[in-house]
Coordinates of C-alpha atoms in Angstrom, one line a residue:
Chain A
M1 CA 156.1 134.0 -63.8
K2 CA 159.1 135.9 -63.6
T3 CA 161.0 136.8 -60.4
K4 CA 162.0 140.1 -60.2
L5 CA 165.6 140.3 -59.9
L6 CA 167.5 142.2 -56.7
T7 CA 168.7 145.4 -57.8
V8 CA 171.2 146.9 -56.0
A9 CA 172.6 150.4 -56.3
V10 CA 176.5 151.4 -55.7
T11 CA 177.8 154.7 -55.7
G12 CA 181.9 155.5 -56.2
M13 CA 182.2 154.4 -59.7
N14 CA 184.9 157.0 -59.8
A15 CA 187.8 154.3 -60.6
L16 CA 190.8 156.9 -61.1
P17 CA 194.0 154.8 -62.0
D18 CA 195.7 157.1 -59.3
N19 CA 193.3 156.8 -56.2
P20 CA 190.3 154.9 -57.5
G21 CA 186.9 155.0 -55.5
P22 CA 185.6 151.6 -54.0
G23 CA 182.3 151.3 -55.9
L24 CA 183.7 149.3 -59.6
A25 CA 185.3 146.8 -57.2
V26 CA 182.4 146.4 -55.2
A27 CA 180.0 146.1 -58.3
R28 CA 182.9 143.6 -59.5
C29 CA 182.5 141.3 -56.0
L30 CA 178.9 141.3 -56.5
R31 CA 178.9 140.2 -60.1
E32 CA 181.1 137.4 -59.4
A33 CA 178.6 136.6 -56.2
Y34 CA 175.7 136.3 -57.9
G35 CA 176.6 136.6 -61.9
A36 CA 173.8 137.8 -63.8
G37 CA 171.2 136.7 -61.0
I38 CA 171.3 140.6 -59.9
R39 CA 170.7 143.9 -61.6
I40 CA 173.5 146.4 -60.8
V41 CA 172.6 150.6 -60.8
G42 CA 176.0 152.4 -61.1
L43 CA 175.9 155.9 -59.4
G44 CA 178.3 158.9 -59.7
Y45 CA 179.0 161.8 -59.7
D46 CA 180.8 163.0 -62.8
A47 CA 180.5 161.8 -66.5
L48 CA 184.1 160.6 -66.6
D49 CA 183.6 158.2 -63.4
P50 CA 184.9 155.0 -65.8
G51 CA 182.7 152.6 -64.1
L52 CA 180.0 154.1 -65.7
Y53 CA 181.5 152.5 -68.8
L54 CA 181.5 148.8 -67.9
G55 CA 178.4 147.3 -68.6
Q56 CA 179.6 143.9 -67.2
Y57 CA 179.3 145.1 -63.3
C58 CA 176.5 148.0 -64.3
D59 CA 173.2 147.2 -65.9
S60 CA 172.2 150.8 -66.2
V61 CA 174.2 153.9 -64.4
Y62 CA 173.2 157.3 -63.0
L63 CA 174.5 160.3 -62.0
L64 CA 173.8 162.2 -58.5
S65 CA 174.1 165.4 -57.5
Y66 CA 177.3 166.3 -55.5
P67 CA 177.2 166.1 -51.7
L68 CA 178.1 169.5 -51.3
N69 CA 174.6 170.5 -52.6
G70 CA 173.2 169.2 -49.9
A71 CA 170.9 166.1 -48.6
D72 CA 167.6 167.6 -50.1
L73 CA 169.3 167.4 -53.6
L74 CA 170.6 164.1 -52.9
L75 CA 167.2 162.5 -51.5
E76 CA 165.5 164.0 -54.5
R77 CA 167.6 162.7 -57.0
L78 CA 167.8 159.1 -55.6
T79 CA 163.8 159.2 -55.4
D80 CA 163.7 160.1 -59.1
I81 CA 166.2 157.0 -59.8
Q82 CA 164.4 154.9 -57.3
A83 CA 160.7 155.4 -59.2
V84 CA 162.3 154.2 -62.4
E85 CA 164.8 151.4 -60.5
K86 CA 163.3 149.8 -57.8
I87 CA 166.3 149.3 -55.9
D88 CA 166.2 146.8 -53.2
V89 CA 169.9 147.8 -51.7
L90 CA 171.7 150.9 -51.8
I91 CA 175.3 150.5 -51.3
P92 CA 177.4 153.7 -50.4
C93 CA 181.2 154.1 -50.8
L94 CA 182.5 157.3 -50.8
D95 CA 183.4 159.3 -48.0
A96 CA 181.9 162.8 -48.9
E97 CA 178.8 161.3 -49.3
L98 CA 178.3 158.9 -46.3
P99 CA 177.6 161.9 -43.8
L100 CA 174.7 162.7 -46.1
M101 CA 173.8 159.4 -46.5
V102 CA 173.9 158.4 -42.9
G103 CA 171.6 161.5 -42.2
L104 CA 169.2 160.1 -45.3
A105 CA 168.7 156.9 -43.5
E106 CA 165.3 156.6 -42.4
K107 CA 163.9 158.7 -45.2
L108 CA 166.0 156.3 -48.0
A109 CA 163.7 153.3 -46.0
E110 CA 161.0 155.3 -46.5
I111 CA 161.4 155.4 -50.3
G112 CA 162.4 151.5 -50.4
L113 CA 166.2 151.7 -50.4
K114 CA 167.6 149.5 -47.6
T115 CA 171.0 150.3 -46.3
F116 CA 173.4 148.5 -44.0
M117 CA 175.0 151.7 -42.2
P118 CA 175.8 152.8 -39.1
D119 CA 174.1 155.4 -37.0
A120 CA 175.1 159.3 -36.8
E121 CA 176.9 158.9 -33.5
Q122 CA 179.1 155.4 -34.5
F123 CA 179.7 157.6 -37.6
E124 CA 180.9 160.0 -35.4
R125 CA 183.0 158.4 -33.0
R126 CA 184.8 156.7 -35.7
S127 CA 185.7 160.6 -37.1
K128 CA 189.3 161.8 -37.5
A129 CA 189.0 164.0 -34.8
R130 CA 187.7 161.4 -32.6
L131 CA 190.1 158.6 -33.1
P132 CA 192.1 159.1 -30.1
E133 CA 188.9 159.1 -27.7
L134 CA 187.8 155.6 -29.6
A135 CA 190.8 154.5 -29.1
E136 CA 191.5 154.6 -25.8
A137 CA 187.9 153.7 -24.6
A138 CA 188.5 150.4 -27.0
G139 CA 192.3 150.1 -25.4
I140 CA 193.9 150.1 -28.8
T141 CA 197.8 152.4 -29.2
Y142 CA 197.3 155.4 -31.1
P143 CA 199.4 158.3 -32.2
E144 CA 197.9 161.9 -31.4
V145 CA 195.8 164.1 -33.2
K146 CA 195.2 167.6 -33.1
T147 CA 192.7 169.5 -34.8
L148 CA 193.6 172.9 -36.9
A149 CA 191.9 175.7 -37.5
N150 CA 195.3 177.7 -39.4
P151 CA 198.4 176.4 -40.0
L152 CA 199.9 178.8 -37.3
F153 CA 200.6 175.4 -35.3
F154 CA 203.6 174.4 -37.0
R155 CA 205.5 177.2 -37.0
T156 CA 206.5 176.2 -33.7
C157 CA 204.7 172.9 -32.9
D158 CA 208.2 171.6 -32.4
Q159 CA 208.9 173.7 -29.2
V160 CA 206.1 171.7 -27.6
G161 CA 207.1 168.0 -28.3
W162 CA 205.4 167.8 -31.8
T163 CA 208.6 167.0 -33.8
Y164 CA 209.1 166.5 -37.2
P165 CA 207.9 164.5 -39.3
L166 CA 204.1 165.0 -38.7
V167 CA 201.3 163.8 -40.9
V168 CA 198.9 166.4 -42.1
K169 CA 195.1 165.3 -43.0
G170 CA 192.1 165.9 -44.3
V171 CA 188.9 165.7 -42.3
F172 CA 187.4 163.3 -44.9
Y173 CA 190.4 162.5 -46.8
D174 CA 194.1 162.4 -48.0
A175 CA 197.2 162.4 -45.6
K176 CA 200.3 164.2 -46.6
V177 CA 203.6 163.5 -44.6
V178 CA 205.4 166.9 -44.0
A179 CA 209.4 166.9 -42.7
N180 CA 209.2 170.6 -42.1
P181 CA 207.1 173.7 -41.5
E182 CA 206.8 174.9 -45.2
Q183 CA 205.9 171.5 -46.2
A184 CA 203.3 171.8 -43.6
V185 CA 201.8 174.7 -44.2
A186 CA 201.4 173.9 -47.8
A187 CA 200.2 170.7 -46.9
F188 CA 197.6 172.0 -44.6
H189 CA 196.3 174.9 -47.5
S190 CA 196.3 171.8 -50.1
I191 CA 194.2 169.9 -48.1
A192 CA 192.0 172.9 -46.7
Q193 CA 191.4 173.7 -49.8
E194 CA 190.5 170.2 -51.5
W195 CA 188.5 169.3 -48.2
G196 CA 187.3 172.1 -46.3
L197 CA 188.7 172.6 -42.6
P198 CA 189.3 171.8 -40.0
V199 CA 192.6 170.2 -41.0
L200 CA 194.4 167.7 -38.8
V201 CA 197.6 166.8 -37.5
Q202 CA 198.7 163.4 -36.5
R203 CA 201.8 162.2 -34.9
F204 CA 204.0 160.1 -37.4
V205 CA 204.2 156.6 -36.9
A206 CA 207.2 154.7 -38.1
G207 CA 206.5 151.1 -39.1
E208 CA 204.5 149.3 -41.8
E209 CA 200.8 150.2 -42.8
Y210 CA 198.3 147.0 -42.8
N211 CA 194.6 147.3 -43.7
L212 CA 191.9 145.3 -42.6
A213 CA 188.0 145.3 -44.4
G214 CA 185.1 143.4 -42.6
I215 CA 181.7 144.5 -41.6
G216 CA 180.4 144.8 -38.4
D217 CA 177.0 143.5 -38.0
G218 CA 175.6 146.4 -35.4
R219 CA 175.3 144.0 -32.2
G220 CA 179.1 144.1 -31.7
N221 CA 180.5 141.4 -34.3
L222 CA 183.2 142.1 -36.6
L223 CA 182.0 139.9 -39.7
G224 CA 184.5 138.3 -42.4
E225 CA 187.7 140.7 -41.6
V226 CA 190.0 140.5 -44.6
M227 CA 193.8 142.2 -43.8
M228 CA 196.0 143.2 -46.6
K229 CA 199.4 144.8 -46.8
K230 CA 200.8 147.3 -49.7
R231 CA 203.2 146.0 -52.0
A232 CA 203.2 148.8 -54.6
V233 CA 201.3 152.2 -54.4
T234 CA 200.8 154.3 -56.2
T235 CA 201.8 158.6 -56.6
K236 CA 198.9 159.4 -54.1
G237 CA 200.0 156.5 -51.9
K238 CA 197.0 153.5 -52.7
A239 CA 197.5 150.0 -53.4
W240 CA 198.8 149.1 -56.7
A241 CA 199.5 146.0 -55.6
G242 CA 199.1 144.5 -52.1
V243 CA 198.8 141.1 -50.6
A244 CA 196.4 139.4 -48.3
T245 CA 198.2 138.7 -44.8
A246 CA 196.2 137.1 -41.7
D247 CA 197.5 138.2 -38.0
E248 CA 195.1 137.3 -35.3
I249 CA 196.5 139.9 -33.3
L250 CA 195.7 142.5 -36.1
A251 CA 192.0 140.9 -36.1
E252 CA 191.8 141.5 -32.1
V253 CA 192.5 145.0 -32.3
A254 CA 189.6 145.7 -36.0
R255 CA 187.1 142.8 -33.0
K256 CA 187.8 145.6 -30.0
L257 CA 187.0 148.5 -32.3
V258 CA 183.6 147.0 -33.6
A259 CA 182.7 146.1 -30.3
E260 CA 183.5 149.3 -28.6
L261 CA 181.1 151.1 -31.7
Q262 CA 178.3 148.0 -32.0
W263 CA 179.4 149.0 -35.8
K264 CA 176.9 147.8 -38.7
G265 CA 178.1 148.4 -42.2
P266 CA 181.6 147.9 -44.2
L267 CA 184.5 149.5 -42.5
E268 CA 188.5 149.5 -42.9
V269 CA 191.0 149.9 -40.3
E270 CA 194.1 151.5 -41.2
V271 CA 197.3 150.8 -38.9
M272 CA 200.9 151.1 -38.4
R273 CA 202.5 148.1 -37.2
D274 CA 205.6 149.8 -35.1
P275 CA 209.1 148.6 -35.1
K276 CA 207.9 146.9 -31.9
G277 CA 205.3 144.6 -33.8
V278 CA 202.7 147.0 -31.5
Y279 CA 199.6 147.9 -33.9
Q280 CA 198.9 151.9 -33.8
L281 CA 195.3 152.8 -35.2
I282 CA 195.6 155.8 -38.0
E283 CA 191.9 155.6 -39.3
I284 CA 189.0 153.5 -39.8
N285 CA 187.4 154.2 -42.9
P286 CA 183.0 154.0 -42.9
R287 CA 183.1 152.1 -46.1
F288 CA 184.6 149.2 -48.4
P289 CA 188.1 149.9 -49.6
A290 CA 189.5 150.4 -53.1
W291 CA 191.0 146.8 -52.8
I292 CA 188.0 145.2 -51.9
Y293 CA 187.8 143.2 -55.1
L294 CA 190.8 140.8 -53.1
S295 CA 188.1 139.6 -50.5
H296 CA 186.8 138.1 -53.2
G297 CA 190.2 136.7 -53.8
V298 CA 190.4 135.3 -50.8
G299 CA 186.9 133.6 -50.7
R300 CA 185.5 136.2 -48.0
N301 CA 183.2 138.6 -50.7
L302 CA 182.2 141.5 -48.1
P303 CA 179.9 143.3 -50.6
A304 CA 178.3 140.0 -51.4
L305 CA 178.4 139.6 -47.6
L306 CA 176.8 143.1 -46.7
L307 CA 174.1 142.4 -49.3
E308 CA 172.7 139.2 -47.7
L309 CA 172.6 141.3 -43.6
A310 CA 171.0 144.5 -45.7
M311 CA 168.3 141.9 -46.9
G312 CA 167.9 140.7 -44.0
R313 CA 169.6 137.3 -44.4
P314 CA 171.6 135.4 -42.2
A315 CA 174.9 135.9 -42.6
P316 CA 176.6 133.1 -45.0
A317 CA 179.6 131.5 -43.1
M318 CA 182.8 133.0 -44.6
A319 CA 186.1 131.1 -45.7
A320 CA 189.2 130.6 -43.8
P321 CA 191.5 133.8 -44.5
R322 CA 194.1 133.1 -48.0
P323 CA 197.1 134.7 -46.8
G324 CA 199.1 135.3 -50.0
T325 CA 196.8 136.3 -52.6
M326 CA 197.9 138.8 -54.1
F327 CA 196.3 141.7 -56.6
I328 CA 197.8 143.8 -58.7
R329 CA 195.5 146.5 -60.2
H330 CA 196.3 148.0 -63.8
A331 CA 195.1 151.0 -66.1
L332 CA 192.4 150.1 -69.3
E333 CA 191.2 152.2 -71.7
T334 CA 187.4 151.5 -72.1
I335 CA 186.0 153.0 -75.5
V336 CA 183.4 155.0 -75.2
P337 CA 180.8 156.3 -78.1
M338 CA 180.1 159.6 -78.2
S339 CA 176.4 159.1 -77.8
L340 CA 176.6 157.6 -74.7
F341 CA 178.4 160.3 -72.3
E342 CA 176.1 162.6 -74.6
T343 CA 173.4 161.0 -73.2
L344 CA 174.3 160.7 -69.3
M345 CA 175.8 164.6 -69.6
M346 CA 172.6 165.7 -70.9
Q347 CA 169.9 163.1 -69.2
G348 CA 172.1 162.0 -65.8
Q349 CA 171.5 158.7 -66.9
C350 CA 172.4 155.8 -69.4
T351 CA 172.6 152.0 -70.1
P352 CA 176.6 151.5 -70.6
E353 CA 177.1 148.1 -72.8
S354 CA 179.4 145.0 -72.0
Q355 CA 182.9 145.7 -72.4
G356 CA 184.8 143.0 -73.9
Chain B
M1 CA 233.6 135.1 -35.0
A2 CA 234.1 136.5 -31.9
G3 CA 231.3 139.2 -31.4
Q4 CA 229.0 136.8 -33.5
T5 CA 225.9 135.3 -32.5
L6 CA 224.2 132.2 -33.1
D7 CA 221.0 133.7 -31.7
F8 CA 217.7 133.0 -34.2
P9 CA 214.6 135.1 -34.2
N10 CA 211.8 134.1 -32.7
V11 CA 211.2 130.5 -33.4
E12 CA 207.6 131.1 -33.8
T13 CA 208.1 133.5 -36.0
L14 CA 209.8 131.1 -38.4
R15 CA 208.2 128.5 -38.2
R16 CA 205.2 130.6 -39.5
L17 CA 206.5 131.1 -42.5
A18 CA 206.0 129.4 -45.6
L19 CA 209.1 128.0 -47.8
S20 CA 208.4 126.8 -51.0
E21 CA 210.7 124.6 -53.1
S22 CA 212.0 127.2 -55.0
G23 CA 213.4 129.2 -52.2
F24 CA 210.8 132.1 -52.1
I25 CA 209.5 132.2 -48.6
F26 CA 206.4 134.2 -47.5
D27 CA 205.7 135.6 -43.4
P28 CA 201.6 135.6 -44.1
V29 CA 202.0 137.7 -40.7
T30 CA 203.1 140.9 -41.9
G31 CA 202.5 140.2 -45.8
N32 CA 206.5 140.3 -46.6
S33 CA 208.0 137.9 -49.0
F34 CA 211.8 136.9 -49.3
T35 CA 214.0 134.9 -51.0
V36 CA 217.0 131.9 -50.1
N37 CA 219.6 130.0 -51.6
H38 CA 219.7 126.3 -51.0
T39 CA 221.9 127.0 -47.4
G40 CA 219.4 129.3 -46.0
Q41 CA 216.5 127.4 -47.5
A42 CA 218.0 124.1 -45.7
V43 CA 218.4 125.9 -42.3
L44 CA 215.3 127.5 -41.9
Q45 CA 213.2 124.0 -42.4
L46 CA 215.4 122.4 -39.9
I47 CA 214.4 125.3 -37.6
Q48 CA 211.1 124.8 -38.4
Q49 CA 211.4 121.4 -37.2
T50 CA 212.7 122.4 -34.4
L51 CA 216.3 121.6 -34.7
D52 CA 218.6 123.0 -31.8
V53 CA 221.6 125.0 -33.6
E54 CA 223.9 122.0 -32.9
E55 CA 221.5 119.8 -34.3
I56 CA 221.3 121.9 -37.6
I57 CA 224.9 122.5 -37.9
Q58 CA 225.5 118.5 -38.2
K59 CA 222.7 118.4 -40.4
L60 CA 224.1 120.8 -43.1
Q61 CA 227.4 119.0 -42.8
A62 CA 226.0 115.7 -43.8
V63 CA 223.8 117.6 -46.3
F64 CA 226.2 119.4 -48.2
E65 CA 229.2 118.0 -46.9
I66 CA 230.6 120.7 -45.7
D67 CA 233.3 120.8 -42.5
A68 CA 231.9 122.0 -39.4
L69 CA 233.5 125.3 -39.7
V70 CA 232.2 126.0 -42.8
A71 CA 228.6 125.1 -41.6
E72 CA 229.0 127.1 -38.3
R73 CA 230.2 130.2 -40.9
D74 CA 226.9 129.6 -43.0
V75 CA 224.6 129.2 -39.6
I76 CA 226.1 132.2 -38.0
E77 CA 225.9 134.5 -41.3
F78 CA 222.4 133.0 -42.1
A79 CA 221.3 133.8 -38.2
G80 CA 222.2 137.5 -38.8
Q81 CA 220.6 138.2 -42.0
L82 CA 217.3 136.2 -40.1
R83 CA 217.8 138.8 -37.3
G84 CA 217.8 141.8 -39.7
C85 CA 214.6 140.4 -41.7
F86 CA 212.5 139.4 -38.7
Q87 CA 213.0 142.0 -35.7

């Protein structure tokens, strides 16, 4: 008797060189963990998302309706894909789609798509605008944040104690360090145009940035934490090279946050280690980061762990952290037959070829 | 040597460093890496063995066949560099 392979759908195949989405790295982790014993369905929003053409990671790929088109169209598209692919688990990886996915969790379950995500309240509490409130409750140090509906604040902010440099941030994504009102206003408009209003301003924290990825089990426990320091960044500040670190103090910061939120699902905690060695909470991303392949590199394959949890299986034991393991990205060209691009453009789905 | 000090950074910080024979050093907590010459490598190894400053100077004299003043100068200079790297 032939056993049906476990099928997992992963979004965020936009592995762009300067600002990669996490989906391809998640798919690579799953392929490393399960080999040919799993089917991976790659989901993207643009026919030029690079991960959609890598057959060694994605057995089939589909285009989705953009999040701005609303939850109904997204659900309709996922329902159509589910009818064909019989997906067991869906791993959403993009900030912009996650509010919709969280809201759709029950309906996704009804069509047989298991997820391992936070609920709407947990999701909202870690939003950038509410981060100080969360940090306060968890007993974590944090820089002050303000929500802005217009850029007038930047003209007079230094008179009320908000001295430059400051960090201007989008409500979902993006952050720019600004040194004066002119830069701040320009950053406000640029971020508002791309990510919408409100725009946030955060006090600048000098120091070194560290990132921690892990999974909350939904009962207050942090599983499989992996810590990383960027060693080289792209023009957009994304990690181009990084090194695994291990600091029990940072792990404890993340444990407090996960416990306070009762977080369920993957997350990335971004902190600055200030000159006094204190970790200040900068952001919590409600998904795996694009550097998650490092988790496989240090023996803590977090996407594989998430899949086990989503399937209701016990969490496997995690290896001890391996600080000093590095990653370095590289740009790579995939040769794509026009017929494949055409199929994806016209039919919204295709079966990519395995590359090299 | 007026105004100079032989204070090392926190010994626990220095003891966590991974030292390789090539002189490459990795700090697993901060992710930072450094390189040191043979003298610096020897001093760090001695610090990690929890020797005190006097003992470190004596060991350096013996290993590198240098006089006490040179050994002390090297240690003072290296202590300053370590303080700069591990605040």
